[in-house]
Amino acid sequence: YVYNGAAQLGSTQVDGGGNWSYTTAALADGAVSLTAKTWDGAGNFSEASAAFTASVDTAAPSITAAAAPSGTFGIGQEVSFTLTGSEALTVTGTPTLTLSNGATATYASGSGTGSLVFTYTVAAGQTDSGDVNVTGINGTIEDAAGNSVQAFSVGTTGTTAVDANAPAATTTVALAQDTGTPGDGISAIPALTGVATGHQPGDTITIRDNGVVVGTAAIGANGAWTFANAGATGGGHG
């Protein structure tokens, strides 16, 4: 006779070698404590066996939240998405996330915990001016009992926007200080200045002299930038 705690589950026959097996009906999720007793034809029961304890888990884990950093990310920048599970999750292989801008984020870390991190690098053509949402999970993600994450319904990540369009940018270029005769384009101070349009503060301007890169300058508020041009030599430049 087989018991779960004090509840009798059923019985089975013992063979001539003292062996037996028994398959239970479906057990409710939670802890189980299984014992067995033998019964002879005279109606005598043995003492209960030592308990076999286990946990039954048939419930599929779920994703309860998806998060990503706020801000606007451009081409070549990496964005991390963190999924929070209803319990610890184990990853097999390299799962991916489908994103609302048509991109794919690839699993990076977190297997064995309740938080899984996925990353993706912004590429051209993946612009999304609103929130970039997670719309699906691909691959094997399971709980400790082997139940797979089921239908994914948590999509909102925050205020993560992607701008993968190269800006239609222009900039003015002028001498920072035109020494000598005003307007003649000749100065003893080689520094340059300008105002860029189509860029964001913090973007970088690349300065070339006759096609050769001589340095960079960070764009400040209102598009203004300056470049010391300390390496410039005397003579014409363009």
XYZ file of N, CA and C in Angstrom:
714
model
N 0.849 -1.181 0.000
C 0.000 0.000 0.000
C 0.897 1.247 0.000
N 0.521 2.238 -0.816
C 1.341 3.444 -0.975
C 0.559 4.634 -0.425
N 1.280 5.497 0.330
C 0.639 6.633 0.979
C 1.385 7.921 0.643
N 0.632 9.002 0.585
C 1.206 10.348 0.559
C 0.792 11.005 1.857
N 1.744 11.100 2.777
C 1.368 11.511 4.114
C 0.468 10.453 4.724
N -0.718 10.851 5.195
C -1.658 9.893 5.782
C -2.656 9.378 4.755
N -2.618 9.949 3.537
C -3.604 9.581 2.518
C -3.130 8.372 1.717
N -3.974 7.321 1.658
C -3.630 6.151 0.859
C -3.859 6.459 -0.615
N -2.817 6.207 -1.414
C -2.910 6.458 -2.848
C -3.373 5.228 -3.618
N -2.988 4.042 -3.161
C -3.351 2.825 -3.860
C -2.490 1.669 -3.408
N -2.573 0.566 -4.137
C -1.802 -0.622 -3.772
C -1.316 -1.333 -5.027
N -0.354 -2.235 -4.825
C 0.190 -3.021 -5.923
C 0.690 -4.345 -5.364
N 0.985 -5.316 -6.254
C 1.451 -6.633 -5.836
C 2.974 -6.677 -5.770
N 3.471 -7.418 -4.813
C 4.905 -7.663 -4.680
C 5.233 -8.958 -5.395
N 6.291 -8.940 -6.225
C 6.632 -10.166 -6.952
C 7.437 -11.115 -6.068
N 7.808 -12.271 -6.606
C 8.520 -13.282 -5.840
C 9.870 -12.836 -5.342
N 10.427 -11.836 -5.978
C 11.731 -11.332 -5.539
C 11.617 -10.172 -4.576
N 10.395 -9.829 -4.190
C 10.207 -8.719 -3.257
C 10.154 -7.362 -3.918
N 10.079 -7.343 -5.251
C 10.068 -6.078 -5.978
C 8.641 -5.635 -6.293
N 8.453 -4.329 -6.372
C 7.149 -3.795 -6.739
C 7.314 -2.413 -7.367
N 6.311 -1.984 -8.065
C 6.294 -0.619 -8.609
C 4.865 -0.121 -8.587
N 4.729 1.191 -8.563
C 3.394 1.778 -8.504
C 3.441 3.155 -9.169
N 2.496 3.434 -10.033
C 2.387 4.747 -10.679
C 1.197 5.483 -10.098
N 1.454 6.632 -9.507
C 0.373 7.401 -8.889
C -0.468 8.088 -9.959
N -1.651 8.471 -9.578
C -2.416 9.405 -10.395
C -1.747 10.772 -10.268
N -2.223 11.758 -11.026
C -1.636 13.096 -10.956
C -1.707 13.624 -9.533
N -0.579 14.120 -9.062
C -0.511 14.682 -7.719
C -0.595 16.204 -7.790
N -1.168 16.816 -6.771
C -1.247 18.270 -6.718
C 0.149 18.858 -6.549
N 0.369 20.046 -7.130
C 1.650 20.718 -6.960
C 1.931 20.953 -5.479
N 3.195 20.803 -5.119
C 3.601 21.008 -3.734
C 4.426 19.847 -3.236
N 4.731 19.847 -1.961
C 5.567 18.807 -1.357
C 4.780 17.511 -1.191
N 5.454 16.390 -1.445
C 4.857 15.070 -1.206
C 5.792 14.280 -0.304
N 5.201 13.377 0.488
C 5.963 12.494 1.369
C 5.390 11.096 1.193
N 6.079 10.251 0.426
C 5.560 8.946 0.041
C 6.145 7.844 0.922
N 5.261 6.971 1.422
C 5.687 5.812 2.188
C 4.933 4.584 1.686
N 5.426 3.412 2.075
C 4.762 2.164 1.682
C 4.659 1.230 2.884
N 3.587 0.428 2.893
C 3.403 -0.616 3.908
C 3.053 -1.914 3.192
N 3.535 -3.008 3.751
C 3.144 -4.309 3.207
C 2.002 -4.897 4.054
N 1.222 -5.745 3.380
C 0.058 -6.365 4.038
C 0.066 -7.850 3.698
N -0.086 -8.679 4.726
C -0.126 -10.114 4.442
C -1.580 -10.579 4.371
N -1.752 -11.812 3.965
C -3.102 -12.333 3.779
C -3.912 -12.403 5.054
N -3.240 -12.333 6.192
C -3.949 -12.405 7.472
C -4.427 -11.031 7.930
N -4.143 -10.005 7.122
C -4.591 -8.653 7.472
C -3.632 -7.884 8.331
N -2.378 -8.329 8.370
C -1.373 -7.633 9.176
C -0.578 -6.655 8.307
N -0.390 -5.406 8.778
C 0.390 -4.385 8.069
C 1.766 -4.240 8.708
N 2.731 -4.006 7.880
C 4.074 -3.708 8.381
C 4.131 -2.252 8.842
N 5.268 -1.896 9.449
C 5.510 -0.487 9.729
C 5.731 0.248 8.393
N 5.485 1.547 8.384
C 5.696 2.330 7.163
C 7.187 2.413 6.831
N 7.484 2.431 5.553
C 8.870 2.605 5.102
C 9.347 4.017 5.415
N 10.649 4.193 5.256
C 11.167 5.567 5.343
C 10.509 6.403 4.249
N 10.265 7.673 4.542
C 9.558 8.544 3.588
C 10.469 8.964 2.444
N 9.881 8.963 1.247
C 10.536 9.557 0.081
C 9.874 10.910 -0.134
N 10.660 11.994 -0.019
C 10.102 13.334 -0.156
C 10.504 13.945 -1.483
N 9.605 14.711 -2.047
C 9.858 15.375 -3.324
C 8.908 16.559 -3.434
N 9.073 17.318 -4.495
C 8.188 18.450 -4.756
C 7.621 18.295 -6.156
N 6.320 18.412 -6.285
C 5.654 18.329 -7.582
C 5.443 19.738 -8.118
N 5.906 19.984 -9.347
C 5.769 21.310 -9.959
C 5.384 21.116 -11.419
N 4.132 21.379 -11.730
C 3.669 21.257 -13.119
C 3.319 22.614 -13.721
N 3.491 23.682 -12.932
C 3.107 25.021 -13.398
C 4.222 25.634 -14.239
N 3.847 26.149 -15.403
C 4.835 26.806 -16.265
C 5.242 28.145 -15.657
N 6.535 28.468 -15.681
C 6.973 29.772 -15.181
C 6.526 30.878 -16.133
N 6.481 32.084 -15.625
C 6.083 33.216 -16.456
C 7.085 34.351 -16.329
N 7.040 35.255 -17.300
C 7.832 36.471 -17.244
C 6.931 37.568 -16.708
N 7.325 38.168 -15.592
C 6.464 39.152 -14.939
C 6.795 40.590 -15.306
N 8.002 40.827 -15.836
C 8.379 42.198 -16.198
C 9.521 42.164 -17.192
N 9.588 43.196 -18.021
C 10.708 43.401 -18.940
C 11.160 44.842 -18.803
N 12.465 45.052 -18.695
C 12.973 46.408 -18.460
C 14.199 46.678 -19.313
N 14.358 47.925 -19.700
C 15.538 48.374 -20.438
C 15.815 49.808 -20.027
N 17.039 50.291 -20.218
C 17.357 51.656 -19.793
C 16.612 52.692 -20.621
N 16.289 53.812 -19.988
C 15.644 54.912 -20.697
C 16.674 55.691 -21.502
N 16.231 56.287 -22.596
C 17.124 57.072 -23.432
C 16.973 56.723 -24.890
N 17.712 57.411 -25.727
C 17.717 57.145 -27.165
C 19.082 56.603 -27.547
N 19.101 55.467 -28.234
C 20.333 54.780 -28.580
C 20.536 54.791 -30.089
N 21.778 55.058 -30.515
C 22.093 55.149 -31.929
C 22.839 53.942 -32.452
N 23.167 53.985 -33.727
C 23.859 52.876 -34.395
C 25.141 52.519 -33.655
N 25.317 51.209 -33.385
C 26.519 50.719 -32.722
C 26.437 50.678 -31.209
N 25.400 51.271 -30.629
C 25.272 51.256 -29.172
C 24.540 49.991 -28.724
N 24.922 49.486 -27.550
C 24.329 48.257 -27.009
C 23.203 48.588 -26.034
N 22.106 47.852 -26.158
C 20.958 48.013 -25.266
C 20.735 46.689 -24.543
N 20.570 46.744 -23.226
C 20.330 45.540 -22.430
C 18.865 45.469 -22.003
N 18.288 44.285 -22.144
C 16.918 44.033 -21.710
C 16.959 42.997 -20.583
N 16.297 43.277 -19.473
C 16.263 42.366 -18.339
C 14.849 41.824 -18.154
N 14.710 40.495 -18.211
C 13.427 39.843 -17.983
C 13.394 39.299 -16.558
N 12.307 39.552 -15.852
C 12.124 39.054 -14.495
C 11.159 37.880 -14.530
N 11.575 36.734 -13.985
C 10.745 35.543 -13.991
C 9.969 35.384 -12.697
N 8.928 34.562 -12.749
C 8.139 34.274 -11.554
C 8.894 33.358 -10.601
N 9.987 32.750 -11.082
C 10.854 31.889 -10.276
C 12.199 31.808 -10.978
N 13.162 31.112 -10.386
C 14.469 30.957 -11.012
C 14.321 30.226 -12.347
N 15.062 30.694 -13.352
C 14.957 30.146 -14.701
C 16.319 29.643 -15.176
N 16.291 28.535 -15.897
C 17.510 27.946 -16.444
C 17.478 28.049 -17.963
N 18.576 28.525 -18.530
C 18.683 28.735 -19.966
C 19.474 27.599 -20.596
N 18.982 27.083 -21.706
C 19.722 26.101 -22.499
C 20.009 26.716 -23.858
N 21.282 26.677 -24.263
C 21.640 27.282 -25.540
C 21.663 28.795 -25.444
N 21.275 29.449 -26.531
C 21.300 30.909 -26.589
C 19.947 31.430 -27.044
N 19.008 31.601 -26.122
C 17.695 32.131 -26.492
C 17.791 33.568 -27.005
N 16.758 34.021 -27.674
C 16.709 35.391 -28.180
C 15.354 36.011 -27.857
N 15.310 37.330 -27.938
C 14.069 38.083 -27.790
C 13.740 38.748 -29.121
N 12.489 38.742 -29.482
C 12.026 39.504 -30.636
C 11.603 40.879 -30.134
N 12.100 41.940 -30.788
C 11.811 43.305 -30.362
C 10.855 43.980 -31.338
N 10.149 44.988 -30.848
C 9.116 45.640 -31.646
C 9.657 46.428 -32.825
N 10.968 46.711 -32.853
C 11.537 47.439 -33.986
C 12.133 46.496 -35.027
N 11.847 45.198 -34.903
C 12.333 44.230 -35.876
C 13.689 43.647 -35.543
N 14.290 44.082 -34.463
C 15.612 43.582 -34.079
C 15.490 42.359 -33.181
N 16.650 41.754 -32.890
C 16.722 40.576 -32.026
C 17.753 40.810 -30.936
N 17.360 40.553 -29.684
C 18.295 40.628 -28.558
C 18.710 39.209 -28.178
N 19.983 39.014 -27.849
C 20.549 37.694 -27.587
C 20.858 37.524 -26.098
N 20.566 36.332 -25.575
C 20.817 36.043 -24.160
C 22.279 36.300 -23.807
N 22.483 36.938 -22.632
C 23.841 37.260 -22.182
C 24.180 36.633 -20.841
N 23.245 36.667 -19.861
C 23.588 36.171 -18.529
C 22.325 35.990 -17.683
N 22.508 35.312 -16.518
C 21.444 35.206 -15.528
C 20.863 33.825 -15.325
N 21.281 32.813 -16.105
C 20.721 31.472 -15.955
C 20.870 30.988 -14.514
N 19.780 30.418 -13.965
C 19.786 29.958 -12.588
C 19.250 30.978 -11.610
N 18.929 32.170 -12.104
C 18.360 33.223 -11.261
C 16.990 33.622 -11.807
N 16.374 34.591 -11.145
C 15.074 35.069 -11.608
C 15.155 36.234 -12.556
N 16.376 36.635 -12.962
C 16.544 37.756 -13.888
C 17.476 37.357 -15.022
N 16.986 37.441 -16.243
C 17.782 37.092 -17.416
C 18.073 38.357 -18.222
N 19.331 38.507 -18.638
C 19.756 39.689 -19.376
C 19.998 39.320 -20.839
N 19.441 40.123 -21.729
C 19.626 39.979 -23.168
C 20.175 41.299 -23.711
N 21.020 41.236 -24.727
C 21.585 42.458 -25.294
C 21.412 42.491 -26.810
N 21.386 43.690 -27.323
C 21.375 43.848 -28.777
C 22.080 45.141 -29.136
N 22.756 45.137 -30.283
C 23.478 46.304 -30.763
C 22.686 46.948 -31.893
N 22.407 48.220 -31.742
C 21.574 48.938 -32.714
C 22.256 48.950 -34.078
N 21.491 48.589 -35.102
C 21.983 48.586 -36.477
C 21.138 49.535 -37.314
N 21.641 49.884 -38.469
C 20.930 50.792 -39.372
C 19.560 50.219 -39.715
N 18.572 51.095 -39.765
C 17.230 50.686 -40.153
C 16.360 50.216 -39.020
N 16.849 50.279 -37.779
C 16.086 49.755 -36.639
C 15.503 50.869 -35.774
N 15.120 51.962 -36.397
C 14.605 53.107 -35.657
C 13.238 52.826 -35.043
N 13.053 53.284 -33.808
C 11.766 53.209 -33.121
C 11.706 54.406 -32.189
N 10.901 55.414 -32.544
C 10.871 56.646 -31.765
C 10.113 56.487 -30.453
N 9.294 55.432 -30.356
C 8.589 55.168 -29.105
C 9.345 54.172 -28.266
N 8.647 53.508 -27.357
C 9.288 52.488 -26.533
C 9.580 51.247 -27.362
N 10.789 50.721 -27.242
C 11.114 49.435 -27.860
C 10.619 48.348 -26.920
N 9.682 47.533 -27.382
C 9.085 46.503 -26.544
C 9.592 45.119 -26.900
N 9.578 44.228 -25.918
C 9.849 42.813 -26.150
C 8.531 42.159 -26.547
N 8.514 41.531 -27.717
C 7.266 40.944 -28.211
C 7.282 39.420 -28.239
N 8.427 38.793 -28.000
C 8.458 37.335 -27.999
C 9.774 36.776 -27.496
N 9.718 35.515 -27.056
C 10.900 34.782 -26.596
C 11.099 33.577 -27.498
N 12.348 33.329 -27.903
C 12.676 32.191 -28.753
C 13.785 31.386 -28.097
N 13.597 30.073 -27.968
C 14.624 29.235 -27.361
C 14.106 28.541 -26.116
N 15.023 27.899 -25.395
C 14.650 27.070 -24.241
C 14.966 27.773 -22.934
N 13.905 28.121 -22.202
C 14.026 28.717 -20.872
C 13.059 27.955 -19.973
N 13.575 27.313 -18.912
C 12.766 26.432 -18.085
C 12.983 26.722 -16.602
N 12.043 26.210 -15.785
C 12.262 26.248 -14.339
C 12.987 24.970 -13.923
N 13.210 24.798 -12.619
C 13.985 23.658 -12.131
C 13.319 22.323 -12.430
N 11.992 22.325 -12.602
C 11.271 21.082 -12.881
C 11.196 20.772 -14.365
N 11.739 21.667 -15.202
C 11.714 21.432 -16.640
C 10.502 21.990 -17.346
N 9.701 22.803 -16.657
C 8.555 23.454 -17.289
C 9.036 24.673 -18.077
N 8.620 24.779 -19.331
C 9.078 25.871 -20.188
C 8.263 27.137 -19.975
N 8.938 28.276 -20.152
C 8.226 29.554 -20.144
C 7.191 29.523 -21.255
N 5.970 29.885 -20.910
C 4.881 29.824 -21.873
C 4.669 31.170 -22.553
N 3.506 31.344 -23.151
C 3.204 32.535 -23.942
C 3.657 33.808 -23.227
N 4.336 34.650 -23.971
C 4.913 35.868 -23.417
C 3.935 37.021 -23.608
N 3.627 37.733 -22.513
C 2.645 38.807 -22.629
C 3.125 40.140 -22.065
N 4.319 40.173 -21.452
C 4.835 41.415 -20.888
C 5.693 42.098 -21.933
N 5.255 43.275 -22.398
C 5.981 43.898 -23.490
C 6.658 45.204 -23.163
N 6.078 46.029 -22.313
C 6.603 47.368 -22.099
C 7.931 47.324 -21.351
N 8.928 48.065 -21.869
C 10.239 48.078 -21.239
C 10.541 49.398 -20.551
N 9.823 50.454 -20.875
C 10.138 51.758 -20.297
C 10.098 52.815 -21.379
N 11.111 53.648 -21.445
C 11.165 54.705 -22.452
C 12.441 54.559 -23.264
N 12.628 53.373 -23.815
C 13.816 53.087 -24.622
C 13.505 53.358 -26.084
N 14.180 54.323 -26.670
C 13.980 54.653 -28.081
C 15.257 54.355 -28.851
N 15.099 54.050 -30.135
C 16.239 53.748 -30.998
C 16.204 54.680 -32.193
N 17.311 55.332 -32.469
C 17.428 56.201 -33.643
C 18.604 55.716 -34.463
N 18.297 54.896 -35.482
C 19.357 54.303 -36.302
C 19.435 54.946 -37.668
N 18.931 56.164 -37.796
C 19.044 56.903 -39.048
C 20.205 57.874 -38.954
N 21.094 57.820 -39.922
C 22.200 58.788 -39.935
C 21.620 60.187 -40.093
N 22.041 61.156 -39.295
C 21.457 62.490 -39.367
C 21.804 63.201 -40.667
N 20.841 63.967 -41.166
C 21.112 64.836 -42.314
C 21.764 66.081 -41.738
N 23.047 65.946 -41.447
C 23.723 66.951 -40.632
C 24.560 67.895 -41.478
N 24.629 69.124 -41.006
C 25.511 70.116 -41.606
C 26.206 70.861 -40.485
N 27.261 71.550 -40.829
C 27.930 72.377 -39.830
C 28.614 73.540 -40.525
N 28.700 74.643 -39.830
C 29.509 75.762 -40.301
C 30.921 75.580 -39.770
N 31.891 76.148 -40.466
C 33.282 76.095 -40.020
C 33.864 77.489 -40.196
N 34.493 77.987 -39.151
C 35.112 79.308 -39.222
C 36.296 79.352 -38.283
N 37.162 80.343 -38.508
C 38.249 80.562 -37.573
C 37.670 81.046 -36.254
N 38.161 80.501 -35.166
C 37.679 80.934 -33.866
C 38.046 82.401 -33.630
N 39.184 82.811 -34.187
C 39.607 84.206 -34.054
C 40.386 84.588 -35.311
N 39.870 85.565 -36.058
C 40.512 85.998 -37.309
C 41.423 87.171 -36.987
N 42.697 86.833 -36.705
C 43.648 87.893 -36.356
C 44.093 88.606 -37.622
N 44.686 89.720 -37.444
C 45.162 90.475 -38.601
C 44.012 91.182 -39.293
N 43.959 91.117 -40.613
C 42.923 91.799 -41.393
C 41.623 91.017 -41.326
N 40.555 91.588 -40.781
C 39.282 90.875 -40.669
C 38.773 90.399 -42.036
N 38.342 89.153 -42.080
C 37.732 88.616 -43.283
C 38.683 88.060 -44.309
N 39.999 88.136 -44.051
C 40.934 87.629 -45.066
C 41.211 86.135 -44.914
N 40.646 85.490 -43.838
C 40.846 84.060 -43.650
C 42.240 83.687 -43.209
N 42.986 84.643 -42.741
C 44.357 84.386 -42.270
C 44.414 84.708 -40.790
N 44.903 83.740 -40.003
C 44.942 83.950 -38.562
C 46.188 83.316 -37.975
N 46.688 83.963 -36.937
C 47.823 83.408 -36.204
C 47.370 82.350 -35.205
N 46.056 82.247 -35.019
C 45.487 81.275 -34.082
C 44.702 80.254 -34.901
N 45.146 78.992 -34.971
C 44.528 78.019 -35.880
C 43.205 77.411 -35.395
N 42.732 77.798 -34.217
C 41.521 77.174 -33.673
C 40.331 77.409 -34.598
N 39.429 76.394 -34.641
C 38.232 76.456 -35.469
C 36.991 76.401 -34.595
N 35.906 76.909 -35.120
C 34.634 76.863 -34.410
C 33.517 76.697 -35.423
N 32.351 76.265 -34.939
C 31.221 76.108 -35.849
C 29.958 75.772 -35.091
N 28.862 75.701 -35.850
C 27.570 75.317 -35.297
C 27.001 74.199 -36.154
N 26.728 73.071 -35.532
C 26.227 71.895 -36.253
C 24.709 71.806 -36.124
N 24.058 71.388 -37.183
C 22.614 71.130 -37.159
C 22.386 69.659 -37.507
N 21.282 69.098 -36.996
C 20.995 67.687 -37.254
C 21.729 66.748 -36.327
N 22.372 67.291 -35.289
C 23.088 66.481 -34.309
C 22.492 66.712 -32.929
N 22.907 65.864 -31.973
C 22.528 66.011 -30.587
C 23.740 66.456 -29.774
N 23.525 67.223 -28.689
C 24.656 67.548 -27.807
C 25.367 66.277 -27.370
N 26.680 66.301 -27.441
C 27.471 65.120 -27.107
C 27.925 64.335 -28.323
N 27.273 64.549 -29.491
C 27.752 63.921 -30.724
C 29.130 64.479 -31.061
N 29.808 63.820 -31.975
C 31.183 64.194 -32.303
C 31.307 64.658 -33.752
N 31.992 65.766 -33.943
C 32.334 66.275 -35.276
C 33.751 65.809 -35.607
N 33.961 65.291 -36.822
C 35.301 64.923 -37.279
C 35.825 66.021 -38.206
N 37.024 66.527 -37.902
C 37.622 67.617 -38.682
C 38.687 67.046 -39.608
N 38.556 67.386 -40.895
C 39.537 66.953 -41.895
C 40.201 68.172 -42.535
N 41.458 68.037 -42.830
C 42.211 69.077 -43.533
C 42.638 68.490 -44.869
N 41.976 68.958 -45.945
C 42.230 68.401 -47.272
C 42.063 66.879 -47.292
N 41.000 66.401 -46.612
C 40.673 64.982 -46.620
C 41.333 64.157 -45.547
N 42.279 64.726 -44.820
C 43.003 64.001 -43.779
C 42.423 64.358 -42.409
N 42.048 63.328 -41.635
C 41.489 63.583 -40.308
C 42.556 64.170 -39.397
N 42.228 65.321 -38.802
C 43.187 65.963 -37.901
C 42.669 66.011 -36.463
N 41.402 65.627 -36.248
C 40.896 65.613 -34.889
C 39.383 65.575 -34.839
N 38.870 65.623 -33.639
C 37.422 65.602 -33.418
C 37.051 66.667 -32.391
N 35.769 67.007 -32.378
C 35.259 67.966 -31.397
C 33.874 67.535 -30.952
N 33.584 67.714 -29.682
C 32.271 67.369 -29.147
C 31.296 68.510 -29.375
N 30.087 68.179 -29.773
C 29.051 69.180 -30.002
C 28.411 69.531 -28.664
N 28.340 70.808 -28.396
C 27.758 71.268 -27.146
C 26.321 71.732 -27.320
N 25.854 72.503 -26.365
C 24.492 73.037 -26.420
C 24.322 73.909 -27.656
N 23.141 73.819 -28.251
C 22.804 74.600 -29.441
C 23.687 74.279 -30.642
N 24.377 73.121 -30.587
C 25.163 72.684 -31.731
C 26.547 73.273 -31.835
N 26.958 74.102 -30.882
C 28.260 74.773 -30.965
C 29.410 73.805 -30.686
N 30.525 74.009 -31.385
C 31.720 73.203 -31.158
C 32.958 74.046 -31.434
N 34.095 73.650 -30.847
C 35.386 74.294 -31.099
C 36.454 73.233 -31.208
N 37.502 73.561 -31.954
C 38.622 72.630 -32.139
C 39.909 73.437 -32.101
N 40.825 73.082 -31.191
C 42.050 73.863 -30.991
C 42.980 73.815 -32.187
N 42.974 72.702 -32.925
C 43.805 72.573 -34.132
C 45.267 72.879 -33.851
N 45.739 72.361 -32.704
C 47.106 72.714 -32.255
C 48.188 72.225 -33.202
N 47.878 71.187 -33.992
C 48.905 70.642 -34.873
C 49.001 71.324 -36.226
N 48.206 72.367 -36.440
C 48.193 73.001 -37.752
C 49.535 73.685 -38.027
N 49.955 73.646 -39.282
C 51.197 74.308 -39.708
C 50.845 75.498 -40.581
N 51.788 76.355 -40.809
C 51.560 77.524 -41.641
C 51.254 77.124 -43.080
N 50.462 77.958 -43.743
C 50.108 77.692 -45.128
C 48.610 77.489 -45.297
N 48.208 77.141 -46.492
C 46.792 77.009 -46.792
C 46.220 75.679 -46.273
N 44.959 75.728 -45.893
C 44.250 74.562 -45.385
C 42.822 74.584 -45.951
N 42.211 73.378 -46.053
C 40.851 73.336 -46.570
C 40.126 72.065 -46.135
